[in-house]
Short mmCIF file of C-alpha atoms and ligand atoms in Angstrom, two decimals:
data_model
loop_
_atom_site.label_atom_id
_atom_site.label_comp_id
_atom_site.label_asym_id
_atom_site.label_seq_id
_atom_site.Cartn_x
_atom_site.Cartn_y
_atom_site.Cartn_z
CA MET I 1 8.16 -14.94 -11.99
CA THR I 2 11.21 -14.64 -14.16
CA GLN I 3 13.86 -14.67 -11.46
CA SER I 4 16.19 -17.64 -11.18
CA ALA I 5 15.91 -19.62 -7.98
CA GLN I 6 19.27 -18.67 -6.61
CA ASP I 7 18.37 -14.96 -6.54
CA THR I 8 15.43 -15.46 -4.20
CA ILE I 9 14.91 -14.65 -0.56
CA LEU I 10 12.39 -16.92 1.16
CA ILE I 11 10.22 -15.27 3.79
CA ILE I 12 8.69 -17.73 6.24
CA ASP I 13 5.41 -16.37 7.60
CA PHE I 14 4.38 -16.91 11.19
CA GLY I 15 1.26 -14.78 10.91
CA SER I 16 2.47 -11.24 11.39
CA GLN I 17 0.14 -8.48 10.13
CA VAL I 18 3.16 -7.03 8.33
CA THR I 19 4.84 -10.00 6.66
CA GLN I 20 4.19 -8.50 3.23
CA LEU I 21 6.06 -5.41 4.35
CA ILE I 22 9.14 -7.60 4.66
CA ALA I 23 8.56 -8.75 1.08
CA ARG I 24 8.25 -5.22 -0.19
CA ARG I 25 11.39 -4.09 1.63
CA VAL I 26 13.20 -6.94 -0.09
CA ARG I 27 11.67 -5.83 -3.43
CA GLU I 28 12.79 -2.28 -2.69
CA ALA I 29 16.30 -3.64 -2.29
CA GLY I 30 15.91 -4.98 -5.85
CA VAL I 31 15.68 -8.62 -4.81
CA TYR I 32 12.92 -11.07 -5.65
CA SER I 33 11.25 -12.78 -2.68
CA GLU I 34 8.53 -15.31 -2.00
CA ILE I 35 6.49 -15.78 1.15
CA ALA I 36 5.59 -19.25 2.42
CA PRO I 37 3.44 -19.94 5.49
CA PHE I 38 5.56 -21.78 8.09
CA ASN I 39 3.74 -25.05 7.45
CA ALA I 40 4.60 -24.95 3.71
CA ALA I 41 8.12 -23.61 4.26
CA GLU I 42 9.96 -26.89 3.89
CA GLU I 43 8.58 -27.48 0.38
CA ALA I 44 9.27 -23.84 -0.61
CA PHE I 45 12.81 -24.07 0.76
CA HIS I 46 13.66 -27.13 -1.35
CA ARG I 47 11.91 -25.76 -4.45
CA LEU I 48 13.36 -22.23 -4.36
CA LYS I 49 16.84 -22.95 -3.06
CA PRO I 50 16.88 -19.41 -1.62
CA ARG I 51 20.01 -17.36 -1.08
CA GLY I 52 18.62 -16.01 2.18
CA ILE I 53 15.74 -16.62 4.57
CA ILE I 54 13.75 -14.19 6.71
CA LEU I 55 11.53 -15.42 9.55
CA SER I 56 8.57 -13.09 10.14
CA GLY I 57 6.99 -12.00 13.39
CA GLY I 58 3.73 -13.52 14.54
CA PRO I 59 1.12 -13.69 17.29
CA SER I 60 2.21 -17.06 18.74
CA SER I 61 4.53 -17.70 21.67
CA VAL I 62 7.43 -20.11 21.32
CA VAL I 63 6.92 -20.81 25.02
CA GLY I 64 3.38 -22.07 24.28
CA ILE I 65 2.28 -25.59 23.39
CA ASP I 66 3.32 -26.75 19.91
CA PRO I 67 4.45 -23.36 18.57
CA PRO I 68 4.84 -22.85 14.81
CA LEU I 69 8.55 -23.25 13.92
CA PRO I 70 10.61 -23.16 10.74
CA PRO I 71 11.72 -26.49 9.24
CA ASP I 72 14.95 -27.89 10.74
CA ALA I 73 16.51 -28.12 7.28
CA ILE I 74 17.10 -24.36 7.07
CA TRP I 75 19.59 -24.31 9.94
CA THR I 76 22.16 -26.55 8.31
CA ALA I 77 21.93 -25.36 4.69
CA GLY I 78 24.61 -22.67 4.99
CA VAL I 79 22.08 -19.96 4.02
CA PRO I 80 21.96 -16.61 5.88
CA ILE I 81 18.88 -16.23 8.09
CA LEU I 82 17.30 -13.16 9.65
CA GLY I 83 14.71 -13.69 12.40
CA ILE I 84 12.36 -10.80 13.15
CA CYS I 85 10.54 -10.58 16.52
CA TYR I 86 8.79 -13.98 16.82
CA GLY I 87 11.23 -15.17 14.14
CA GLN I 88 14.13 -14.24 16.41
CA GLN I 89 12.54 -16.10 19.30
CA ALA I 90 11.92 -19.16 17.12
CA MET I 91 15.56 -19.01 16.03
CA ALA I 92 16.77 -18.79 19.63
CA LYS I 93 14.56 -21.65 20.75
CA GLN I 94 15.45 -24.00 17.88
CA LEU I 95 19.18 -23.38 18.21
CA GLY I 96 19.31 -24.03 21.96
CA GLY I 97 18.71 -20.64 23.60
CA THR I 98 15.80 -19.80 25.90
CA VAL I 99 12.83 -17.48 25.55
CA GLU I 100 10.76 -16.13 28.42
CA VAL I 101 7.24 -14.79 28.55
CA GLY I 102 7.66 -11.06 29.06
CA ASP I 103 5.69 -9.63 31.99
CA SER I 104 5.15 -6.27 30.34
CA GLY I 105 6.37 -6.28 26.72
CA GLU I 106 7.28 -3.31 24.55
CA PHE I 107 4.84 -1.82 22.07
CA GLY I 108 5.54 1.12 19.80
CA ARG I 109 8.53 3.41 19.48
CA ALA I 110 11.69 2.32 21.31
CA PHE I 111 15.34 3.28 21.21
CA ILE I 112 18.11 0.73 20.83
CA GLU I 113 21.71 1.14 21.81
CA ILE I 114 24.20 -0.40 19.45
CA SER I 115 26.72 -2.35 21.50
CA ASP I 116 28.79 -4.04 18.81
CA ARG I 117 29.53 -4.18 15.10
CA CYS I 118 27.34 -6.36 12.92
CA ALA I 119 27.02 -7.03 9.17
CA LEU I 120 23.36 -5.96 9.30
CA PHE I 121 24.41 -2.50 10.49
CA ALA I 122 27.11 -2.00 7.84
CA GLY I 123 27.37 1.62 6.73
CA LEU I 124 24.40 2.49 8.93
CA TRP I 125 24.72 2.03 12.69
CA ARG I 126 27.84 2.18 14.82
CA GLU I 127 28.79 1.09 18.28
CA GLY I 128 27.62 3.52 20.98
CA GLU I 129 24.84 5.08 18.87
CA THR I 130 21.13 5.10 19.75
CA HIS I 131 18.47 4.57 17.06
CA GLN I 132 14.70 4.58 16.86
CA VAL I 133 12.99 1.25 16.18
CA TRP I 134 9.43 -0.12 16.37
CA MET I 135 8.74 -2.84 18.92
CA SER I 136 5.70 -5.05 19.34
CA HIS I 137 6.42 -8.03 21.56
CA GLY I 138 5.54 -9.70 24.84
CA ASP I 139 8.04 -12.58 24.93
CA LYS I 140 11.78 -12.07 24.66
CA VAL I 141 14.97 -14.04 24.27
CA GLN I 142 16.51 -14.72 27.68
CA ALA I 143 19.63 -16.76 26.88
CA LEU I 144 21.43 -16.85 23.53
CA PRO I 145 22.20 -20.06 21.67
CA ALA I 146 25.89 -20.98 21.31
CA GLY I 147 27.66 -18.95 18.63
CA PHE I 148 25.53 -15.80 19.06
CA ARG I 149 26.49 -12.46 20.57
CA PRO I 150 24.29 -9.47 21.40
CA VAL I 151 24.84 -6.44 19.17
CA ALA I 152 22.08 -4.07 20.37
CA GLN I 153 19.82 -3.64 23.37
CA THR I 154 16.86 -1.63 24.67
CA ALA I 155 15.71 -1.07 28.22
CA GLY I 156 13.18 -3.91 27.80
CA ALA I 157 15.14 -6.28 25.54
CA PRO I 158 18.79 -7.05 26.32
CA PHE I 159 18.97 -9.00 23.05
CA ALA I 160 17.30 -6.45 20.75
CA ALA I 161 19.68 -7.57 18.00
CA ILE I 162 21.87 -10.68 17.95
CA ALA I 163 24.38 -12.12 15.50
CA ASP I 164 26.14 -15.37 14.74
CA ASP I 165 28.71 -14.17 12.22
CA GLU I 166 30.03 -17.56 11.28
CA ARG I 167 26.67 -19.07 10.31
CA ARG I 168 25.37 -15.65 9.16
CA PHE I 169 22.31 -15.89 11.43
CA PHE I 170 20.85 -12.65 12.75
CA GLY I 171 17.92 -11.87 14.99
CA VAL I 172 16.16 -8.60 15.78
CA GLN I 173 13.46 -8.16 18.39
CA PHE I 174 12.20 -4.99 16.68
CA HIS I 175 10.43 -4.68 13.32
CA PRO I 176 12.79 -3.33 10.64
CA GLU I 177 10.04 -3.73 7.98
CA VAL I 178 7.77 -0.91 9.27
CA VAL I 179 8.42 2.74 8.48
CA HIS I 180 8.57 3.60 12.17
CA THR I 181 11.97 1.95 12.21
CA PRO I 182 13.45 4.70 10.04
CA ASP I 183 16.59 2.74 9.07
CA GLY I 184 14.74 -0.58 8.82
CA ALA I 185 14.55 -0.69 5.02
CA GLN I 186 18.32 -0.23 4.87
CA LEU I 187 18.83 -3.01 7.45
CA ILE I 188 16.81 -5.38 5.28
CA ALA I 189 18.69 -4.20 2.19
CA ASN I 190 21.94 -4.90 4.07
CA PHE I 191 20.73 -8.40 4.79
CA ALA I 192 19.68 -9.03 1.17
CA ARG I 193 22.70 -7.53 -0.54
CA HIS I 194 25.57 -7.39 1.89
CA VAL I 195 24.92 -10.57 3.91
CA CYS I 196 23.25 -12.74 1.22
CA GLY I 197 25.37 -11.24 -1.57
CA LEU I 198 22.47 -10.59 -3.97
CA LYS I 199 22.82 -8.04 -6.78
CA GLY I 200 19.62 -6.07 -6.35
CA ASP I 201 18.63 -5.73 -10.01
CA TRP I 202 14.95 -6.80 -9.85
CA THR I 203 12.56 -4.06 -11.13
CA MET I 204 8.87 -3.11 -11.52
CA ALA I 205 9.24 -3.63 -15.30
CA GLU I 206 9.90 -7.30 -14.58
CA PHE I 207 6.90 -7.41 -12.30
CA ARG I 208 4.75 -5.98 -15.12
CA ALA I 209 6.02 -8.48 -17.67
CA ALA I 210 5.63 -11.39 -15.26
CA LYS I 211 2.07 -10.35 -14.33
CA ILE I 212 1.03 -9.98 -17.95
CA ALA I 213 2.24 -13.50 -18.65
CA GLU I 214 0.44 -14.74 -15.52
CA ILE I 215 -2.85 -13.04 -16.49
CA ARG I 216 -2.69 -14.52 -20.00
CA ALA I 217 -2.03 -17.97 -18.58
CA GLN I 218 -4.87 -17.66 -16.05
CA VAL I 219 -7.48 -16.20 -18.39
CA GLY I 220 -6.76 -18.01 -21.63
CA LYS I 221 -9.50 -17.09 -24.08
CA GLY I 222 -11.96 -16.27 -21.27
CA ARG I 223 -13.86 -13.01 -20.80
CA VAL I 224 -12.98 -10.71 -17.91
CA ILE I 225 -15.15 -8.09 -16.29
CA CYS I 226 -13.36 -5.49 -14.17
CA GLY I 227 -14.84 -3.35 -11.44
CA LEU I 228 -13.67 0.21 -11.88
CA SER I 229 -13.94 2.50 -8.87
CA GLY I 230 -12.04 5.52 -10.14
CA GLY I 231 -9.26 4.92 -7.67
CA VAL I 232 -5.71 4.07 -8.58
CA ASP I 233 -5.97 0.36 -7.81
CA SER I 234 -8.78 -0.57 -10.14
CA ALA I 235 -7.41 1.75 -12.86
CA VAL I 236 -3.99 0.11 -12.71
CA ALA I 237 -5.53 -3.36 -12.61
CA ALA I 238 -7.72 -2.53 -15.63
CA VAL I 239 -4.87 -1.12 -17.71
CA LEU I 240 -2.58 -4.04 -16.83
CA ILE I 241 -5.25 -6.60 -17.69
CA HIS I 242 -6.11 -4.72 -20.88
CA GLU I 243 -2.46 -4.84 -21.86
CA ALA I 244 -2.50 -8.58 -21.27
CA ILE I 245 -5.75 -9.60 -22.96
CA GLY I 246 -7.05 -6.57 -24.93
CA ASP I 247 -10.76 -6.58 -25.64
CA GLN I 248 -11.45 -9.76 -23.72
CA LEU I 249 -11.84 -7.18 -20.90
CA THR I 250 -14.95 -5.11 -20.17
CA CYS I 251 -14.92 -2.55 -17.33
CA VAL I 252 -17.94 -1.86 -15.18
CA PHE I 253 -18.31 1.13 -12.92
CA VAL I 254 -20.92 0.49 -10.24
CA ASP I 255 -22.00 3.83 -8.82
CA HIS I 256 -23.27 2.87 -5.36
CA GLY I 257 -24.24 6.43 -4.44
CA LEU I 258 -21.51 6.38 -1.80
CA MET I 259 -18.92 8.21 -3.90
CA ARG I 260 -17.45 11.61 -3.13
CA LYS I 261 -18.77 14.82 -4.71
CA GLY I 262 -18.48 14.79 -8.50
CA GLU I 263 -16.52 11.54 -8.44
CA ALA I 264 -18.84 9.38 -10.49
CA GLU I 265 -18.85 11.92 -13.34
CA GLN I 266 -15.07 12.23 -13.16
CA VAL I 267 -14.57 8.48 -13.28
CA VAL I 268 -16.68 8.08 -16.37
CA SER I 269 -15.23 11.05 -18.24
CA LEU I 270 -11.62 10.41 -17.24
CA PHE I 271 -11.75 6.76 -18.04
CA LYS I 272 -13.48 7.20 -21.36
CA GLY I 273 -11.21 10.12 -22.20
CA HIS I 274 -7.98 8.34 -21.44
CA TYR I 275 -8.54 4.73 -22.40
CA ASN I 276 -10.04 2.82 -25.19
CA ILE I 277 -11.54 0.19 -22.91
CA PRO I 278 -15.31 -0.51 -23.02
CA LEU I 279 -16.94 0.93 -19.88
CA VAL I 280 -20.43 0.20 -18.58
CA HIS I 281 -21.75 2.75 -16.06
CA VAL I 282 -24.39 1.35 -13.68
CA ASN I 283 -26.31 3.68 -11.40
CA ALA I 284 -27.19 1.53 -8.39
CA GLU I 285 -27.63 4.20 -5.69
CA THR I 286 -31.18 3.20 -4.78
CA LEU I 287 -30.31 -0.47 -4.54
CA PHE I 288 -27.40 0.21 -2.17
CA LEU I 289 -29.08 2.84 -0.01
CA ASN I 290 -32.27 0.79 0.37
CA GLY I 291 -30.24 -2.22 1.44
CA LEU I 292 -28.18 -0.18 3.89
CA ALA I 293 -31.22 1.41 5.57
CA GLY I 294 -31.04 0.84 9.32
CA VAL I 295 -27.77 -1.15 9.13
CA THR I 296 -25.39 0.13 11.82
CA ASP I 297 -22.80 -2.63 12.32
CA PRO I 298 -19.59 -1.83 10.35
CA GLU I 299 -19.01 -5.44 9.30
CA ALA I 300 -22.66 -5.80 8.23
CA LYS I 301 -22.32 -2.68 6.07
CA ARG I 302 -19.11 -3.93 4.50
CA LYS I 303 -20.52 -7.38 3.83
CA PHE I 304 -23.74 -6.01 2.35
CA ILE I 305 -21.87 -3.66 0.05
CA GLY I 306 -19.41 -6.35 -1.01
CA LYS I 307 -22.19 -8.81 -1.72
CA THR I 308 -24.34 -6.30 -3.59
CA PHE I 309 -21.36 -5.27 -5.71
CA ILE I 310 -20.95 -8.86 -6.79
CA ASP I 311 -24.71 -9.17 -7.50
CA VAL I 312 -24.57 -6.14 -9.77
CA PHE I 313 -21.43 -7.40 -11.44
CA GLU I 314 -23.01 -10.76 -12.12
CA ASP I 315 -26.01 -9.04 -13.74
CA GLU I 316 -23.72 -6.88 -15.88
CA ALA I 317 -21.60 -9.86 -16.80
CA LYS I 318 -24.71 -11.59 -18.11
CA LYS I 319 -25.65 -8.49 -20.10
CA VAL I 320 -22.29 -8.28 -21.85
CA GLY I 321 -22.67 -11.90 -22.86
CA GLY I 322 -21.15 -13.59 -19.85
CA ALA I 323 -17.73 -13.36 -18.20
CA ASP I 324 -15.60 -16.08 -16.71
CA PHE I 325 -13.48 -13.85 -14.51
CA LEU I 326 -14.00 -10.90 -12.22
CA ALA I 327 -10.97 -8.61 -11.99
CA GLN I 328 -10.37 -6.51 -8.89
CA GLY I 329 -7.72 -4.07 -7.76
CA THR I 330 -7.29 -5.85 -4.44
CA LEU I 331 -4.06 -4.86 -2.72
CA TYR I 332 -2.08 -6.67 -0.12
CA PRO I 333 -3.33 -4.60 2.85
CA ASP I 334 -6.91 -5.54 1.81
CA VAL I 335 -5.91 -9.19 1.84
CA ILE I 336 -3.91 -9.32 5.04
CA GLU I 337 -6.52 -7.51 7.14
CA SER I 338 -9.27 -9.81 5.89
CA VAL I 339 -7.83 -13.32 6.06
CA SER I 340 -7.32 -15.45 9.09
CA PHE I 341 -4.96 -18.29 9.75
CA THR I 342 -5.22 -20.74 6.85
CA GLY I 343 -3.91 -18.69 3.89
CA GLY I 344 -1.37 -16.66 5.77
CA PRO I 345 -2.08 -16.55 9.45
CA SER I 346 -3.29 -13.19 10.74
CA VAL I 347 -6.29 -11.94 12.67
CA THR I 348 -9.31 -10.38 10.88
CA ILE I 349 -9.45 -6.63 11.53
CA LYS I 350 -11.98 -5.59 8.85
CA SER I 351 -13.63 -7.35 5.96
CA HIS I 352 -12.39 -5.24 3.09
CA HIS I 353 -15.13 -5.33 0.55
CA ASN I 354 -12.97 -6.60 -2.27
CA VAL I 355 -12.29 -9.75 -0.32
CA GLY I 356 -14.37 -10.49 2.77
CA GLY I 357 -17.75 -9.69 1.24
CA LEU I 358 -17.53 -12.13 -1.63
CA PRO I 359 -20.43 -14.53 -1.31
CA ALA I 360 -19.58 -18.19 -1.70
CA ARG I 361 -22.10 -18.56 -4.50
CA MET I 362 -20.22 -16.13 -6.74
CA ASN I 363 -19.70 -17.94 -9.99
CA MET I 364 -16.84 -15.97 -11.54
CA LYS I 365 -13.20 -16.68 -10.83
CA LEU I 366 -11.07 -13.83 -9.52
CA VAL I 367 -8.24 -12.04 -11.30
CA GLU I 368 -6.37 -9.93 -8.75
CA PRO I 369 -3.02 -8.96 -10.26
CA LEU I 370 -2.14 -6.44 -7.51
CA ARG I 371 -2.69 -8.82 -4.61
CA GLU I 372 0.87 -8.76 -3.40
CA LEU I 373 1.49 -5.04 -3.82
CA PHE I 374 1.20 -2.04 -1.54
CA LYS I 375 -0.31 1.25 -2.58
CA ASP I 376 2.91 3.02 -3.41
CA GLU I 377 4.07 0.02 -5.42
CA VAL I 378 0.78 0.15 -7.35
CA ARG I 379 1.48 3.82 -8.05
CA GLU I 380 4.93 2.87 -9.31
CA LEU I 381 3.40 0.17 -11.49
CA GLY I 382 0.84 2.73 -12.73
CA ARG I 383 3.65 5.05 -13.78
CA GLU I 384 5.43 2.11 -15.38
CA LEU I 385 2.20 1.51 -17.38
CA GLY I 386 2.02 5.19 -18.36
CA LEU I 387 -1.14 6.09 -16.43
CA PRO I 388 -1.86 9.81 -16.06
CA ASP I 389 -0.94 11.46 -12.76
CA ILE I 390 -4.58 12.21 -12.04
CA PHE I 391 -5.10 8.49 -11.37
CA VAL I 392 -1.72 7.65 -10.01
CA GLY I 393 -1.62 10.45 -7.43
CA ARG I 394 -5.17 10.09 -6.12
CA HIS I 395 -5.72 9.49 -2.42
CA PRO I 396 -7.05 5.99 -1.73
CA PHE I 397 -10.82 5.67 -1.41
CA PRO I 398 -12.31 2.54 0.14
CA GLY I 399 -14.63 0.25 -1.80
CA PRO I 400 -17.54 0.70 0.67
CA GLY I 401 -17.20 4.45 0.13
CA LEU I 402 -18.94 6.95 2.39
CA ALA I 403 -20.89 4.17 4.14
CA ILE I 404 -17.88 3.50 6.38
CA ARG I 405 -17.39 7.21 7.00
CA ILE I 406 -20.88 7.57 8.47
CA PRO I 407 -20.88 5.58 11.71
CA GLY I 408 -24.41 4.30 12.42
CA ALA I 409 -27.20 4.10 9.85
CA VAL I 410 -26.53 5.54 6.40
CA ASP I 411 -29.01 7.45 4.22
CA LYS I 412 -28.91 9.80 1.26
CA ALA I 413 -29.33 12.97 3.34
CA LYS I 414 -26.28 12.06 5.45
CA CYS I 415 -24.27 11.18 2.36
CA ASP I 416 -25.12 14.57 0.85
CA ILE I 417 -24.05 16.40 4.03
CA LEU I 418 -20.81 14.44 4.21
CA ARG I 419 -20.08 14.99 0.50
CA LYS I 420 -20.28 18.77 1.01
CA ALA I 421 -18.04 18.79 4.07
CA ASP I 422 -15.53 16.44 2.46
CA ALA I 423 -15.36 18.57 -0.71
CA ILE I 424 -14.62 21.72 1.31
CA TYR I 425 -11.91 19.93 3.27
CA LEU I 426 -10.23 18.55 0.13
CA GLU I 427 -10.53 21.89 -1.65
CA GLU I 428 -8.74 23.63 1.23
CA ILE I 429 -6.08 20.93 1.27
CA ARG I 430 -5.46 21.39 -2.45
CA ASN I 431 -5.44 25.18 -2.10
CA ALA I 432 -2.84 24.90 0.65
CA GLY I 433 -0.68 22.72 -1.64
CA LEU I 434 -0.85 19.82 0.82
CA TYR I 435 -2.69 17.17 -1.23
CA ASP I 436 0.39 15.25 -2.31
CA ALA I 437 1.99 15.40 1.13
CA ILE I 438 -0.98 13.52 2.59
CA TRP I 439 -1.68 9.82 2.10
CA GLN I 440 -5.39 10.19 2.67
CA ALA I 441 -7.69 12.94 3.93
CA PHE I 442 -11.42 12.77 4.43
CA ALA I 443 -14.34 13.89 6.56
CA VAL I 444 -16.44 11.59 8.76
CA LEU I 445 -20.03 12.38 9.76
CA LEU I 446 -20.60 11.35 13.37
CA PRO I 447 -23.95 10.14 14.72
CA VAL I 448 -23.52 12.60 17.59
CA LYS I 449 -25.45 15.82 17.96
CA THR I 450 -24.15 18.75 19.93
CA VAL I 451 -25.49 22.17 20.83
CA GLY I 452 -24.11 25.23 19.11
CA VAL I 453 -24.95 28.86 18.61
CA MET I 454 -25.15 30.60 15.26
CA GLY I 455 -26.23 34.21 15.04
CA ASP I 456 -28.68 34.50 17.90
CA GLY I 457 -30.02 31.00 17.51
CA ARG I 458 -29.36 27.67 19.13
CA THR I 459 -28.29 24.84 16.81
CA TYR I 460 -28.45 21.12 17.50
CA ASP I 461 -26.59 19.37 14.70
CA ASN I 462 -24.07 16.65 13.91
CA VAL I 463 -20.34 16.59 14.53
CA CYS I 464 -17.95 16.22 11.61
CA ALA I 465 -14.54 14.66 12.22
CA LEU I 466 -11.62 15.39 9.90
CA ARG I 467 -8.95 12.76 9.30
CA ALA I 468 -5.65 13.16 7.47
CA VAL I 469 -2.78 10.71 7.66
CA THR I 470 0.65 10.14 6.24
CA SER I 471 1.62 6.61 5.34
CA THR I 472 3.58 4.75 2.71
CA ASP I 473 1.47 1.64 2.53
CA GLY I 474 -1.70 2.04 4.60
CA MET I 475 -0.50 -0.57 7.10
CA THR I 476 0.73 2.00 9.59
CA ALA I 477 -0.06 5.71 9.59
CA ASP I 478 0.68 8.92 11.42
CA ILE I 479 -1.65 11.89 11.70
CA PHE I 480 -0.91 14.82 9.41
CA PRO I 481 0.12 17.81 11.53
CA PHE I 482 -1.96 20.64 10.06
CA ASP I 483 -1.34 24.03 11.58
CA ALA I 484 -4.10 25.46 13.72
CA ALA I 485 -4.95 28.24 11.25
CA PHE I 486 -5.61 25.70 8.52
CA LEU I 487 -7.85 23.56 10.71
CA SER I 488 -9.84 26.50 11.98
CA ARG I 489 -10.32 27.78 8.41
CA VAL I 490 -11.73 24.40 7.35
CA ALA I 491 -13.89 24.11 10.48
CA THR I 492 -15.34 27.59 9.97
CA ARG I 493 -16.14 26.93 6.33
CA ILE I 494 -17.79 23.59 7.05
CA VAL I 495 -19.96 24.93 9.86
CA ASN I 496 -20.92 27.99 7.82
CA GLU I 497 -21.51 26.26 4.51
CA VAL I 498 -22.89 22.83 5.39
CA ALA I 499 -26.35 22.69 6.93
CA GLY I 500 -26.51 19.82 9.41
CA ILE I 501 -23.00 20.21 10.86
CA ASN I 502 -22.30 22.60 13.74
CA ARG I 503 -19.04 21.26 15.15
CA VAL I 504 -15.78 20.00 13.65
CA VAL I 505 -13.11 17.92 15.38
CA TYR I 506 -9.72 16.63 14.21
CA ASP I 507 -8.82 12.96 14.66
CA TYR I 508 -5.41 12.67 16.31
CA THR I 509 -5.06 8.87 16.28
CA SER I 510 -2.20 7.05 14.56
CA LYS I 511 -2.49 3.52 13.08
CA PRO I 512 -2.02 1.43 15.11
CA PRO I 513 -3.86 1.71 17.43
CA GLY I 514 -6.56 3.30 15.23
CA THR I 515 -7.31 2.23 11.67
CA ILE I 516 -7.36 4.86 8.92
CA GLU I 517 -11.09 4.56 8.20
CA TRP I 518 -13.45 4.81 11.13
CA GLU I 519 -15.23 1.54 10.35
P1 XMP T 1 -7.82 0.91 7.40
O1 XMP T 1 -9.08 1.65 7.72
O2 XMP T 1 -8.00 -0.57 7.43
O3 XMP T 1 -7.50 1.27 5.89
O4 XMP T 1 -6.66 1.38 8.19
C1 XMP T 1 -6.29 1.04 5.23
C2 XMP T 1 -6.45 1.55 3.82
O5 XMP T 1 -7.39 0.72 3.11
C3 XMP T 1 -8.49 1.50 2.66
N1 XMP T 1 -9.69 0.67 2.82
C4 XMP T 1 -10.27 -0.03 1.83
N2 XMP T 1 -9.99 -0.12 0.53
N3 XMP T 1 -11.81 -1.59 0.23
C5 XMP T 1 -10.78 -0.89 -0.27
O6 XMP T 1 -10.56 -0.94 -1.48
C6 XMP T 1 -12.17 -1.57 1.52
O7 XMP T 1 -13.11 -2.21 1.95
C7 XMP T 1 -11.35 -0.72 2.36
N4 XMP T 1 -11.41 -0.44 3.69
C8 XMP T 1 -10.36 0.43 3.95
C9 XMP T 1 -8.49 2.72 3.53
O8 XMP T 1 -9.16 3.80 2.90
C10 XMP T 1 -7.01 2.95 3.73
O9 XMP T 1 -6.43 3.56 2.61
#
């Protein structure tokens, strides 16, 4: 990256699912940041000479045996430090306070009372006010280290926010990085700008320039093959890589037969219409559906699809005369939910097909220029690159496609039923002018049959579930609150127009605890 060392904030990762959210909040504040796992933090600290440090949350307990802790050197360097959740507990423990194992914990929405002034709250929160925050912790700080004072509390956490003004150390038990702490982004911006004194002039244009240089350095004179799905991620990745290396790039669109209605045609025509990048269109529906026959386990589906994608890519790479690199539009949420401890320590939730399904024998190196970005940042980068709105504004669509929206075994007949229901749902959403207000909306075909009555006859058909969520990054999500008239209009149309579905339900689960996709 182009930023000079002294303008950097170092984020030390203790394995939180949302560490990258901290990084993006810092980016949003216009400040460059780097993340280092706790066990590489000492080296990163000396190399970067950061102007501020943030300690992430994490699944460990500082009360446990040999807990992960930040390097001692950070406490005496005169650099401001913000500890979040586990990071606050680690801070308390290392500086001489005590932490206790909570007997109940706090999970989800909570309200904090501001009890004192604090530089983190500048221009935002005042003494005596109550504000919504997002909590997710079992342990809590019990006694403060010398020099600290409490500045906010909740019913479950007397030290919900703490401050040592002299050393400029701050700790929060809640998660300011998630959107469910509505003022959280501003708190992090306060830390970066007000406490650390950084200017906040880092932009997406710099990200683009830095990435282009990085891609050129990585690829050299090599050939790159890029998987194009029609979604925003692969389109942005392709355009960025094309800008970097021109016709060393060939794009391949693998149609796995698990796309939405009309999507494959749209991808080919839009891509060819808008860009001058060579595109190979492979129809692999039979290969994918035959391989998926009888497979019911979600991880098995994901792994099969991921592996088969790579097989097809390898074949195509050979046909275009060989490629040294495979480019993918992998985003940070795909990475974080797929890796476990070693790279950046967090628990595997799903094997996203761009990452977890890659077979070890794959003999192309990966180019993944969007790996540290979130969806909305990719959209911003897309706009920065001049991509048309039709790509940039599209709802996300997962790599494994409809296969993970058909719980149980997948076949062509089910895909066709789901495609029809999904198209009706999306058409109604567009007609109601709601498409852009929703992060993602789709239908799910359940392997559950129920009895219905149509005309004078009994029906015994499948249930279709509708999902629509709002989100800014896919890491957390809330359900979209359609009005009842809208939902009943969609339900009526689906039951009337789609043979094979006789009941429609609406999924009311936020993320967490649900995920956005059903598998
Ligand atoms: P979940 O279901 O994990 O989804 O809450 C978060 C976001 O990621 C998308 N998703 C995927 N995207 N490959 C992708 O490219 C995948 O394997 C994959 N699985 C889920 C999902 O649609 C949502 O936007």
